[in-house]
Coordinates of C-alpha atoms and ligand atoms in Angstrom, one line a residue:
M1 CA -16.4 -3.3 57.4
G2 CA -20.1 -3.0 57.9
S3 CA -20.8 -6.7 58.5
S4 CA -22.7 -8.4 61.3
A5 CA -20.4 -10.1 63.8
G6 CA -21.8 -13.5 63.0
S7 CA -20.6 -13.6 59.5
V8 CA -16.9 -13.0 60.3
L9 CA -14.8 -16.0 61.0
S10 CA -13.2 -16.3 64.4
P11 CA -9.4 -16.8 64.4
D12 CA -10.0 -20.4 65.5
E13 CA -12.3 -21.0 62.6
E14 CA -9.8 -19.4 60.2
A15 CA -7.1 -21.6 61.5
R16 CA -9.2 -24.7 61.2
Y17 CA -10.4 -24.0 57.7
G18 CA -6.9 -23.1 56.5
A19 CA -5.5 -26.3 58.0
R20 CA -8.3 -28.4 56.3
M21 CA -7.4 -26.9 53.0
L22 CA -3.8 -28.0 53.5
Y23 CA -4.9 -31.5 54.5
E24 CA -7.0 -31.7 51.3
L25 CA -4.1 -30.6 49.2
R26 CA -2.0 -33.4 50.8
R27 CA -4.8 -36.0 50.2
V28 CA -4.5 -35.3 46.4
D29 CA -0.7 -35.3 46.7
L30 CA -0.2 -31.7 45.8
V31 CA 2.1 -30.6 48.7
L32 CA 5.8 -31.0 48.2
E33 CA 6.7 -32.9 51.4
D34 CA 10.4 -32.3 51.6
P35 CA 12.0 -31.1 54.9
L36 CA 14.8 -29.1 53.1
I37 CA 12.3 -27.2 50.9
D38 CA 10.0 -26.8 53.8
D39 CA 12.7 -25.3 56.0
Y40 CA 13.7 -23.0 53.2
I41 CA 10.3 -21.6 52.4
L42 CA 9.4 -21.3 56.1
A43 CA 12.6 -19.3 56.8
L44 CA 11.9 -17.0 53.8
G45 CA 8.3 -16.5 54.7
Y46 CA 8.9 -15.8 58.4
R47 CA 11.6 -13.3 57.6
L48 CA 8.9 -11.3 55.8
V49 CA 6.2 -12.0 58.4
A50 CA 8.5 -10.6 61.2
L51 CA 8.6 -7.3 59.3
S52 CA 5.0 -7.3 58.2
E53 CA 2.0 -5.3 59.6
R54 CA 1.0 -8.1 61.9
P55 CA 4.1 -10.1 63.0
E56 CA 2.0 -11.9 65.6
Q57 CA -0.3 -13.6 63.1
P58 CA 0.5 -17.3 62.7
F59 CA 1.6 -18.4 59.2
T60 CA 2.2 -21.7 57.4
F61 CA 4.1 -21.6 54.2
F62 CA 4.3 -24.6 51.8
V63 CA 5.3 -25.5 48.2
V64 CA 2.6 -26.9 45.9
R65 CA 3.7 -29.8 43.8
S66 CA 2.7 -28.2 40.5
D67 CA 4.4 -26.6 37.4
E68 CA 1.8 -23.8 37.4
I69 CA 3.0 -20.3 38.0
N70 CA 0.8 -19.5 40.9
A71 CA 0.7 -18.6 44.6
F72 CA -2.3 -18.1 47.0
A73 CA -3.2 -17.3 50.5
A74 CA -6.0 -19.0 52.6
P75 CA -7.5 -18.2 56.0
G76 CA -5.4 -18.8 59.1
G77 CA -2.2 -17.5 57.3
Y78 CA -1.8 -20.5 55.0
V79 CA 0.3 -19.4 52.0
G80 CA 1.1 -21.8 49.1
I81 CA 3.6 -21.2 46.4
H82 CA 3.8 -23.4 43.4
A83 CA 7.0 -25.1 42.4
G84 CA 6.4 -23.6 38.9
L85 CA 6.6 -20.1 40.2
M86 CA 9.8 -20.9 42.1
H87 CA 11.3 -22.3 38.9
T88 CA 10.3 -19.2 36.9
A89 CA 11.8 -16.8 39.4
E90 CA 15.3 -15.5 38.6
S91 CA 16.2 -14.4 42.1
E92 CA 15.3 -15.1 45.7
S93 CA 13.9 -11.5 45.9
E94 CA 11.3 -12.3 43.2
V95 CA 10.0 -15.3 45.2
A96 CA 10.1 -13.1 48.3
A97 CA 8.1 -10.4 46.4
V98 CA 5.3 -12.9 45.7
L99 CA 5.3 -14.2 49.2
A100 CA 5.2 -10.6 50.6
H101 CA 2.2 -9.8 48.4
E102 CA 0.4 -12.9 49.7
V103 CA 1.4 -12.1 53.3
A104 CA -0.1 -8.7 52.9
H105 CA -3.4 -10.2 51.7
V106 CA -3.5 -12.0 55.1
T107 CA -2.3 -9.2 57.3
Q108 CA -4.8 -6.8 55.7
R109 CA -7.6 -9.3 56.2
H110 CA -8.6 -9.3 52.6
L111 CA -9.5 -12.9 52.8
V112 CA -12.0 -12.4 55.6
R113 CA -13.6 -9.5 53.8
A114 CA -13.8 -11.5 50.6
Y115 CA -15.5 -14.3 52.5
E116 CA -18.1 -12.0 54.1
S117 CA -19.9 -12.0 50.8
M118 CA -20.2 -15.8 50.9
Q119 CA -22.4 -17.8 53.1
K120 CA -20.4 -19.0 56.0
A121 CA -21.6 -22.6 55.6
T122 CA -20.3 -22.7 52.0
L123 CA -16.8 -21.4 52.8
P124 CA -15.2 -24.6 54.2
I125 CA -16.6 -26.6 51.3
A126 CA -15.2 -24.0 48.9
L127 CA -11.8 -24.3 50.6
A128 CA -11.8 -28.0 50.5
M129 CA -12.5 -27.8 46.8
I130 CA -9.3 -25.7 46.2
G131 CA -7.5 -29.0 46.4
A132 CA -9.7 -30.7 43.9
V133 CA -9.5 -27.8 41.5
L134 CA -5.7 -27.6 41.6
A135 CA -5.6 -31.4 41.2
S136 CA -7.9 -31.3 38.2
R137 CA -5.7 -28.7 36.5
N138 CA -2.7 -31.0 37.0
A139 CA -4.4 -34.1 35.9
S140 CA -3.9 -35.0 32.2
G141 CA -7.3 -36.6 31.8
D142 CA -10.5 -34.5 32.0
G143 CA -12.3 -36.8 34.4
A144 CA -11.1 -34.9 37.5
E145 CA -12.0 -31.7 35.8
A146 CA -15.6 -32.7 35.2
A147 CA -15.9 -33.7 38.8
V148 CA -15.3 -30.2 40.1
I149 CA -17.3 -28.3 37.5
G150 CA -20.9 -27.8 38.5
G151 CA -20.8 -24.9 40.9
M152 CA -17.9 -25.9 43.0
G153 CA -15.3 -24.3 40.7
L154 CA -17.2 -21.1 41.0
L155 CA -17.1 -21.2 44.8
Q156 CA -13.4 -21.6 44.6
Q157 CA -13.1 -18.5 42.3
Q158 CA -15.1 -16.5 44.8
A159 CA -13.0 -17.7 47.6
I160 CA -9.7 -16.5 46.3
N161 CA -10.4 -13.6 44.0
F162 CA -9.8 -10.2 45.6
T163 CA -10.9 -6.8 44.5
R164 CA -8.6 -4.6 42.5
H165 CA -8.2 -2.4 45.5
N166 CA -7.1 -5.4 47.5
E167 CA -4.5 -6.2 44.9
Y168 CA -3.2 -2.6 44.9
E169 CA -2.9 -2.6 48.7
A170 CA -1.2 -6.0 48.7
D171 CA 1.4 -4.7 46.2
R172 CA 1.9 -1.5 48.2
I173 CA 2.3 -3.1 51.6
G174 CA 4.1 -6.1 50.2
I175 CA 6.8 -4.0 48.6
H176 CA 7.5 -2.2 51.9
T177 CA 7.8 -5.5 53.8
L178 CA 10.1 -6.7 51.1
A179 CA 12.4 -3.7 51.4
K180 CA 12.4 -3.8 55.2
A181 CA 13.3 -7.5 55.2
G182 CA 16.4 -6.6 53.0
F183 CA 15.2 -8.0 49.7
E184 CA 15.5 -6.1 46.4
P185 CA 12.2 -4.1 46.2
Q186 CA 12.7 -3.8 42.4
A187 CA 12.1 -7.5 42.2
M188 CA 8.3 -7.1 42.4
A189 CA 8.1 -4.9 39.3
D190 CA 10.7 -7.1 37.5
F191 CA 8.8 -10.3 38.2
F192 CA 5.4 -8.8 37.1
A193 CA 7.0 -7.3 34.0
R194 CA 8.7 -10.5 32.9
M195 CA 5.5 -12.5 33.5
G196 CA 3.6 -9.9 31.4
R197 CA 6.2 -10.1 28.6
A198 CA 6.2 -13.9 28.5
T199 CA 2.4 -13.9 28.3
R200 CA 2.3 -11.3 25.4
S201 CA 5.2 -12.6 23.4
N202 CA 4.1 -16.2 23.1
N203 CA 0.4 -16.7 22.6
S204 CA 0.7 -20.4 22.7
I205 CA 1.8 -20.3 26.3
E206 CA -1.1 -20.4 28.7
V207 CA -1.6 -17.3 30.8
P208 CA 0.0 -18.1 34.2
E209 CA -2.7 -18.6 36.8
F210 CA -1.0 -15.9 39.0
L211 CA -1.6 -13.4 36.2
R212 CA -5.2 -14.3 35.8
T213 CA -5.8 -13.4 39.4
H214 CA -3.2 -10.7 39.4
P215 CA -3.4 -8.9 36.1
V216 CA -0.2 -7.1 35.3
T217 CA -0.9 -3.6 33.9
A218 CA 1.5 -0.9 33.0
S219 CA 0.3 1.2 35.9
R220 CA 0.9 -1.7 38.3
I221 CA 4.5 -2.0 37.2
T222 CA 5.0 1.8 37.2
E223 CA 3.6 2.1 40.7
A224 CA 5.9 -0.7 41.9
K225 CA 8.9 1.2 40.4
N226 CA 7.8 4.5 41.9
R227 CA 7.6 2.9 45.3
V228 CA 11.1 1.6 44.9
E229 CA 12.3 5.1 44.2
A230 CA 10.6 6.4 47.3
I231 CA 12.1 3.7 49.5
R232 CA 15.6 4.4 48.1
R233 CA 15.2 8.2 48.9
D234 CA 14.3 7.5 52.5
P235 CA 17.5 7.5 54.5
T236 CA 15.9 5.7 57.5
K237 CA 15.5 2.6 55.3
V238 CA 18.9 1.0 55.6
L239 CA 18.6 -2.2 53.5
E240 CA 20.8 -5.0 54.7
P241 CA 20.9 -7.4 51.8
A242 CA 19.1 -10.6 53.0
A243 CA 18.8 -12.6 49.8
N244 CA 20.9 -15.7 49.5
E245 CA 21.0 -16.4 45.8
A246 CA 23.2 -19.5 46.0
R247 CA 20.7 -21.2 48.4
F248 CA 17.8 -20.1 46.3
R249 CA 19.1 -21.6 43.1
L250 CA 19.7 -24.9 44.9
M251 CA 16.2 -25.0 46.4
R252 CA 14.7 -23.9 43.0
E253 CA 16.2 -26.9 41.2
R254 CA 15.3 -29.2 44.1
A255 CA 11.6 -28.2 43.9
H256 CA 11.7 -28.6 40.1
V257 CA 13.2 -32.1 40.3
L258 CA 10.9 -33.3 43.1
T259 CA 7.8 -32.0 41.1
S260 CA 8.8 -33.6 37.8
N261 CA 7.1 -36.8 36.6
E262 CA 10.0 -37.6 34.3
P263 CA 13.3 -37.4 36.2
A264 CA 15.2 -39.4 33.6
K265 CA 14.4 -36.9 30.9
L266 CA 15.2 -34.1 33.3
A267 CA 18.6 -35.5 34.0
D268 CA 19.4 -35.4 30.2
S269 CA 18.2 -31.8 30.1
Y270 CA 20.4 -30.8 33.1
R271 CA 23.4 -32.5 31.4
R272 CA 22.9 -30.4 28.3
Q273 CA 22.5 -27.2 30.2
L274 CA 25.5 -28.0 32.3
R275 CA 27.7 -28.2 29.2
Q276 CA 27.0 -24.5 28.4
A277 CA 26.6 -23.2 31.9
E278 CA 28.4 -20.1 33.2
P279 CA 30.5 -20.9 36.3
G280 CA 28.0 -19.2 38.6
R281 CA 25.1 -21.5 37.5
A282 CA 27.0 -24.8 37.4
A283 CA 26.5 -25.8 41.0
S284 CA 22.7 -25.5 40.9
L285 CA 22.4 -27.3 37.6
R286 CA 24.7 -30.1 38.8
Y287 CA 22.5 -30.4 41.9
G288 CA 19.5 -30.7 39.6
L289 CA 21.3 -33.4 37.7
A290 CA 22.3 -35.3 40.8
L291 CA 18.8 -35.2 42.2
S292 CA 17.2 -36.3 39.0
L293 CA 19.6 -39.2 38.7
L294 CA 18.8 -40.2 42.2
R295 CA 15.1 -40.0 41.5
S296 CA 15.3 -42.0 38.3
G297 CA 17.1 -44.9 40.0
Q298 CA 20.7 -44.1 38.8
A299 CA 22.1 -44.0 42.3
R300 CA 25.7 -44.7 41.3
A301 CA 25.8 -41.8 38.8
A302 CA 24.1 -39.5 41.3
L303 CA 26.8 -40.4 43.9
G304 CA 29.5 -39.2 41.5
E305 CA 27.7 -35.8 40.9
F306 CA 27.2 -35.3 44.7
D307 CA 30.9 -35.9 45.3
T308 CA 31.8 -33.3 42.7
L309 CA 29.5 -30.8 44.4
L310 CA 30.9 -31.6 47.8
R311 CA 34.5 -30.8 46.7
D312 CA 33.5 -27.1 46.7
A313 CA 31.1 -27.2 49.6
P314 CA 32.0 -30.1 51.9
N315 CA 29.5 -29.1 54.7
E316 CA 26.4 -28.4 52.5
L317 CA 23.6 -30.5 54.1
A318 CA 21.5 -30.2 50.9
F319 CA 24.3 -32.3 49.3
L320 CA 25.2 -34.5 52.2
I321 CA 21.7 -35.7 52.9
P322 CA 20.7 -37.0 49.4
R323 CA 24.3 -38.2 49.0
A324 CA 23.7 -40.7 51.8
E325 CA 20.5 -41.9 50.2
A326 CA 22.4 -42.4 46.9
Q327 CA 25.0 -44.3 48.8
R328 CA 22.4 -46.6 50.4
L329 CA 20.6 -47.2 47.1
A330 CA 24.0 -47.9 45.5
G331 CA 24.4 -50.8 47.9
D332 CA 26.4 -49.3 50.8
A333 CA 23.7 -49.1 53.5
A334 CA 26.1 -49.4 56.4
G335 CA 28.3 -46.6 55.1
A336 CA 25.3 -44.4 54.5
L337 CA 24.0 -45.0 58.0
A338 CA 27.4 -44.2 59.5
R339 CA 27.5 -40.9 57.6
L340 CA 24.0 -39.9 58.7
E341 CA 24.8 -40.8 62.3
T342 CA 27.8 -38.4 62.2
L343 CA 25.6 -35.7 60.6
A344 CA 22.9 -36.2 63.4
E345 CA 25.7 -35.6 66.0
I346 CA 26.9 -32.5 64.3
A347 CA 23.4 -31.1 63.5
P348 CA 21.2 -32.5 66.3
D349 CA 18.4 -29.9 65.7
H350 CA 18.2 -30.3 61.9
R351 CA 14.9 -31.9 60.9
A352 CA 16.0 -33.0 57.4
V353 CA 19.1 -34.7 58.9
L354 CA 17.2 -36.4 61.7
L355 CA 14.5 -37.7 59.3
A356 CA 17.1 -39.0 56.8
Y357 CA 18.9 -40.7 59.7
A358 CA 15.7 -42.3 61.1
E359 CA 14.8 -43.5 57.6
A360 CA 18.2 -45.1 57.2
L361 CA 17.8 -46.8 60.6
N362 CA 14.3 -48.0 59.6
A363 CA 15.6 -49.4 56.3
T364 CA 17.8 -51.9 58.1
G365 CA 14.7 -53.6 59.6
D366 CA 16.5 -54.1 62.9
K367 CA 14.6 -53.8 66.2
A368 CA 17.4 -51.9 68.0
H369 CA 17.6 -49.5 65.1
G370 CA 13.9 -48.9 65.3
Q371 CA 14.4 -47.9 69.0
R372 CA 17.2 -45.6 68.0
A373 CA 15.1 -44.0 65.3
M374 CA 12.2 -43.4 67.8
A375 CA 14.6 -41.6 70.1
A376 CA 16.1 -39.6 67.3
L377 CA 12.7 -38.4 66.1
R378 CA 11.3 -37.4 69.5
P379 CA 12.7 -33.8 69.4
V380 CA 11.4 -33.5 65.8
L381 CA 7.9 -34.7 66.8
A382 CA 7.8 -32.2 69.7
K383 CA 8.3 -29.3 67.2
H384 CA 6.7 -30.7 64.1
G385 CA 4.0 -33.0 65.4
A386 CA 1.6 -31.9 62.6
D387 CA 3.9 -33.1 59.9
P388 CA 2.7 -36.3 58.3
T389 CA 6.2 -37.2 56.9
T390 CA 7.7 -37.1 60.4
Q391 CA 4.7 -39.1 61.8
A392 CA 5.0 -41.8 59.1
I393 CA 8.7 -42.3 59.7
F394 CA 8.1 -42.4 63.4
A395 CA 5.3 -45.0 62.9
R396 CA 7.7 -47.3 61.0
A397 CA 10.3 -46.9 63.7
C398 CA 7.7 -47.9 66.4
E399 CA 6.7 -51.0 64.4
L400 CA 10.3 -52.1 64.2
A401 CA 10.8 -51.4 67.9
G402 CA 7.8 -53.6 68.7
E403 CA 5.7 -50.7 69.9
D404 CA 2.6 -51.5 67.9
A405 CA 0.1 -49.5 69.8
R406 CA 2.4 -46.4 69.6
A407 CA 2.7 -47.0 65.9
L408 CA -1.1 -47.0 65.4
E409 CA -1.2 -43.6 67.2
A410 CA 1.3 -42.2 64.7
H411 CA -0.6 -43.7 61.8
A412 CA -3.8 -42.0 63.0
E413 CA -1.9 -38.7 63.0
V414 CA -0.8 -39.3 59.4
A415 CA -4.4 -40.0 58.4
L416 CA -5.6 -36.8 60.0
Y417 CA -2.9 -34.6 58.4
T418 CA -3.4 -36.1 54.9
G419 CA -7.1 -35.4 54.7
R420 CA -8.5 -38.7 56.1
P421 CA -10.0 -37.6 59.4
Y422 CA -12.6 -40.4 59.6
D423 CA -9.8 -43.0 59.2
A424 CA -7.9 -41.2 62.0
M425 CA -10.8 -41.3 64.4
E426 CA -11.6 -45.0 63.6
Q427 CA -7.9 -46.0 64.3
L428 CA -7.8 -44.1 67.6
T429 CA -11.2 -45.6 68.7
R430 CA -10.0 -49.1 67.8
L431 CA -6.8 -48.5 69.7
L432 CA -8.7 -48.0 72.9
E433 CA -10.2 -51.5 72.5
R434 CA -6.8 -53.2 72.3
P435 CA -5.8 -55.3 75.3
G436 CA -2.7 -54.3 77.1
I437 CA -2.4 -50.6 76.2
D438 CA -1.0 -48.8 79.3
Y439 CA -2.6 -46.1 81.4
Y440 CA -0.6 -43.3 79.9
Q441 CA -1.3 -44.2 76.3
R442 CA -5.0 -44.7 77.1
A443 CA -5.1 -41.2 78.6
R444 CA -3.3 -39.7 75.7
V445 CA -5.5 -41.4 73.1
E446 CA -8.7 -40.4 74.9
A447 CA -7.5 -36.8 75.1
R448 CA -6.7 -36.8 71.4
I449 CA -10.2 -38.2 70.6
E450 CA -11.8 -35.4 72.7
E451 CA -9.7 -32.8 70.9
L452 CA -10.8 -34.0 67.5
K453 CA -14.5 -34.3 68.4
P454 CA -15.5 -30.7 67.6
Y455 CA -13.6 -30.9 64.3
M456 CA -15.4 -34.2 63.4
A457 CA -18.8 -32.7 64.3
E458 CA -18.1 -29.7 62.1
L459 CA -17.2 -32.0 59.2
E460 CA -20.4 -34.0 59.8
R461 CA -22.5 -30.8 59.7
Q462 CA -20.9 -29.6 56.5
R463 CA -21.2 -32.9 54.8
I464 CA -25.0 -32.8 55.4
R465 CA -25.2 -29.3 54.1
K466 CA -23.2 -30.2 51.0
E467 CA -25.6 -33.1 50.3
D468 CA -28.5 -30.8 50.8
Q469 CA -27.2 -28.4 48.2
E470 CA -26.6 -31.2 45.7
Q471 CA -30.1 -32.4 46.1
R472 CA -31.6 -29.0 45.6
R473 CA -29.5 -28.6 42.4
G474 CA -30.6 -32.0 41.1
Ligands
LIG501 ZN1 -3.1 -10.8 45.1

């Protein structure tokens, strides 16, 4: 590698910088915060990581709320995949192929090597800017765009562009991981080829971002195909099919609907598609229809579509959870709560079920329900404490239950995980001044403040450096 030890990031620094990038993306509302999609993409990602070159490396997978066809990896094993890429994929193996490629960038430490050419001090700023850059591409106006031009966009480019050799290696290693995990290895070549064709055949379509950073060449597709042949000839590679196409199609439509800004229009489009759908595609299109009806305020119509779906799959949680929400919004809050309570008993470890149950309890505004919601969320918090959605629902439950100080703690966590660390620190500090907080809570809050101090000091240092740079440029 030939670099001085000081220029390489420590694993701790990598993890902190990657986390900060995720928080920045949340601050600009670019992370799809949905427990069902979250669980899906985590399971898919971890299946690949377990068979990667470095299964011990921590990873965080998330879906970016954007129509762009893109995916990227950041330090600390943070891998983002855009809803637009999921929507373009025709099979679960194609999504897995892209994830396996990004996982390989991380396991082969391409990121760290790319960063060695950058000044260490500028790296966290560059990472923080990824959020702003993505947000500006999504924004319709050009105000946001202008804000990130002026050097920062360039930093971001440097931060995520790999060498051609890196890309070749990520393809090569990614495809082996893909095959070992039981996905269709041909999917990598298929996806690249389809993207390449779509780009060439229609010049009015913008080149997908993923292709800008991952140019598809004939040799790249040929190499992927040759590797598939080699894998197929090797008798030690017994491929247990792992792809679950039915689940993939549901989650693909779910990500599409939750990303859309025009759910009512989308509902019309799903209705049209449903009229001509082959039987195999009908369920996922009807799911898209039901969700877009729910999102556009047509709860009663959504309820009917969910009931149709449940006739063929009465235990599908991806149907049952939003169905309860539709029931509540259609005016039957008690019935919805009763159903979710039953689901929480049947699936006591299921995060999406417990969050929906707690939200339904909170919606009643009842103190005893707040207490029940707090109890229901404790196991979720223990496992997913760094999830702002869980913390926000927990905060509301605490308020209802009359536990105001505990609610403030949870609000501070929400602030931290959504890119507002100064707010978080201020809330925690003010909490200590409140009369009547008990010994345990004081100890917990003090410990949390101590934990966050190095992080805050780092932000403080980097802010000063950033201002320095701006002054020099001006
Ligand atoms: Zn790549």
